[in-house]
Structure formats: C-alpha cells, structure tokens
Coordinates of C-alpha atoms in Angstrom, one line a residue:
M1 CA -57.5 -111.7 24.5
I2 CA -54.7 -114.3 24.1
I3 CA -57.2 -117.0 25.0
G4 CA -59.6 -115.7 22.4
L5 CA -57.0 -115.8 19.7
G6 CA -56.0 -119.3 20.7
L7 CA -59.6 -120.5 20.6
A8 CA -60.1 -118.8 17.2
V9 CA -57.2 -120.8 15.7
V10 CA -58.3 -124.0 17.3
T11 CA -61.9 -123.5 16.1
Y12 CA -60.7 -122.7 12.5
F13 CA -58.7 -126.0 12.3
I14 CA -61.5 -128.1 13.8
F15 CA -64.0 -126.8 11.3
Y16 CA -61.6 -127.1 8.4
W17 CA -60.9 -130.7 9.3
A18 CA -64.7 -131.4 9.7
I19 CA -65.6 -129.9 6.4
I20 CA -62.9 -131.9 4.5
K21 CA -63.4 -135.1 6.5
F22 CA -67.2 -135.2 6.2
D23 CA -67.4 -133.4 2.8
I24 CA -69.8 -130.8 4.2
K25 CA -71.3 -128.8 1.3
T26 CA -70.4 -125.2 2.2
P27 CA -71.2 -122.4 -0.3
G28 CA -68.9 -122.8 -3.3
R29 CA -68.3 -126.5 -2.7
E30 CA -71.6 -127.9 -3.9
E31 CA -71.6 -129.9 -7.1
S32 CA -73.5 -128.7 -10.2
S33 CA -75.7 -131.3 -11.9
N34 CA -76.1 -129.3 -15.1
M35 CA -73.5 -128.3 -17.7
K36 CA -73.7 -124.6 -17.1
N37 CA -70.2 -124.2 -15.8
T38 CA -68.8 -125.9 -18.8
L39 CA -70.7 -123.8 -21.3
I40 CA -69.7 -120.5 -19.7
K41 CA -66.1 -121.4 -18.9
E42 CA -65.5 -122.7 -22.5
K43 CA -67.1 -119.6 -23.9
R44 CA -69.6 -121.6 -26.0
Y45 CA -72.0 -118.7 -26.3
G46 CA -73.5 -119.9 -29.6
E47 CA -74.7 -123.1 -27.9
I48 CA -75.9 -121.1 -24.9
A49 CA -78.0 -118.9 -27.2
E50 CA -79.5 -121.9 -29.0
I51 CA -80.5 -123.6 -25.7
L52 CA -81.8 -120.3 -24.4
I53 CA -84.0 -119.6 -27.4
R54 CA -85.5 -123.1 -27.2
A55 CA -86.0 -122.6 -23.4
L56 CA -87.9 -119.4 -24.0
G57 CA -90.3 -121.0 -26.4
G58 CA -88.6 -120.3 -29.7
K59 CA -87.8 -117.2 -31.8
Q60 CA -91.5 -116.4 -32.3
N61 CA -92.0 -116.1 -28.5
I62 CA -89.1 -113.6 -28.0
R63 CA -90.1 -110.0 -28.4
N64 CA -87.0 -108.1 -27.2
V65 CA -83.6 -108.9 -25.7
D66 CA -81.6 -106.5 -23.6
N67 CA -79.0 -106.7 -20.8
C68 CA -77.7 -104.9 -17.8
I69 CA -74.4 -105.7 -16.1
T70 CA -75.3 -109.3 -15.0
R71 CA -78.7 -110.1 -16.4
L72 CA -80.2 -110.8 -19.7
R73 CA -83.7 -109.2 -19.8
V74 CA -86.1 -110.7 -22.3
D75 CA -89.6 -109.6 -23.2
I76 CA -91.6 -112.7 -24.2
G77 CA -95.1 -113.4 -25.6
E78 CA -96.3 -116.3 -23.6
V79 CA -94.7 -117.1 -20.2
N80 CA -96.2 -120.6 -20.1
Q81 CA -93.9 -121.6 -23.0
I82 CA -90.8 -121.3 -20.9
D83 CA -89.0 -124.6 -20.2
K84 CA -87.4 -124.0 -16.8
E85 CA -85.2 -127.1 -16.8
L86 CA -83.8 -126.2 -20.2
M87 CA -83.3 -122.6 -19.1
L88 CA -80.9 -123.8 -16.3
E89 CA -79.0 -125.9 -18.8
S90 CA -78.2 -122.7 -20.8
G91 CA -75.6 -121.8 -18.2
C92 CA -77.5 -119.2 -16.2
T93 CA -77.0 -118.9 -12.5
A94 CA -80.7 -118.2 -11.9
F95 CA -83.7 -116.7 -13.5
F96 CA -86.9 -115.1 -12.4
I97 CA -90.1 -113.6 -13.9
P98 CA -90.8 -110.1 -12.5
A99 CA -93.7 -109.4 -14.8
A100 CA -96.2 -111.4 -16.9
N101 CA -94.2 -111.1 -20.1
H102 CA -90.7 -110.4 -18.8
V103 CA -87.9 -112.7 -17.8
H104 CA -84.6 -111.8 -16.1
I105 CA -81.8 -114.4 -16.6
V106 CA -78.6 -114.1 -14.5
Y107 CA -75.4 -114.9 -16.4
G108 CA -73.0 -112.7 -14.5
P109 CA -70.4 -110.4 -16.1
K110 CA -70.3 -112.4 -19.4
V111 CA -73.9 -111.6 -20.2
E112 CA -72.9 -109.2 -23.0
F113 CA -71.4 -112.1 -24.9
V114 CA -74.5 -114.2 -24.4
R115 CA -76.7 -111.3 -25.6
N116 CA -74.6 -110.9 -28.7
A117 CA -74.9 -114.7 -29.4
V118 CA -78.7 -114.5 -28.9
D119 CA -78.9 -111.5 -31.3
E120 CA -77.0 -113.4 -33.9
A121 CA -79.1 -116.6 -33.5
M122 CA -82.3 -114.5 -33.7
K123 CA -81.2 -113.2 -37.1
K124 CA -80.8 -116.7 -38.6

C-alpha cells in the first residue's frame, strides 16, 4: 500500500510536468478559435442574439424560441438556411438538429439571458 501511494505521487508529478512542458491539450486547456467565450463572459447578450438570428436564417425563418436549463430550443422553417459557422460564433458550446425543423443550441446556465435577448431582437 505504501508503494502504491508513492507511485501515485510520482506518477502525478511526472504527468503534471509532461503536460506543462509539452503543452499537451487536456480537456479545459484547449484554445478556442472563435469569440464565444468573450461574448458570454462579457454578457453581450444583444450581440449574441443578433448573430444567432442571422445564423438561423433571419427572423422570417424562426417560428418559436424556448429554453430549458442549458439549451435554447428553436423551431425553424428551413433547416438548410442555418449557417453553422456563424452559429458557433454566437457563443454556443454546441448545437444539434434533433428534428427536421428544430434546433437545440447549448449555451449553459446563462441561456435564459440569451433567450430574453433573442425575444427582444425578434420584436424589433
């Protein structure tokens, strides 16, 4: 048992050194190429809403917007009008299309603020 504890400590420090020395991309250390982190962290929900509406094909393509705890659920008219690259720039973690005219966009616990901004932008 003592040998196992010693090996655990040695292994920890060897892997810690290797990860730092060789810049190994472990989960949570990878770099993000889009501006999603900035938009969410700076609470720029209005900008997120504008980008999201453009990514979904415009106001005319959006039928209904709803949310759950972490996802924005959007009913759309035409799925082929979705701009996937622009969708990722809106700050979402991920998105998927579970049905022909339905999109789930994952924003995390701040999704309620994003939905409110989308509702306001849709009224304009």
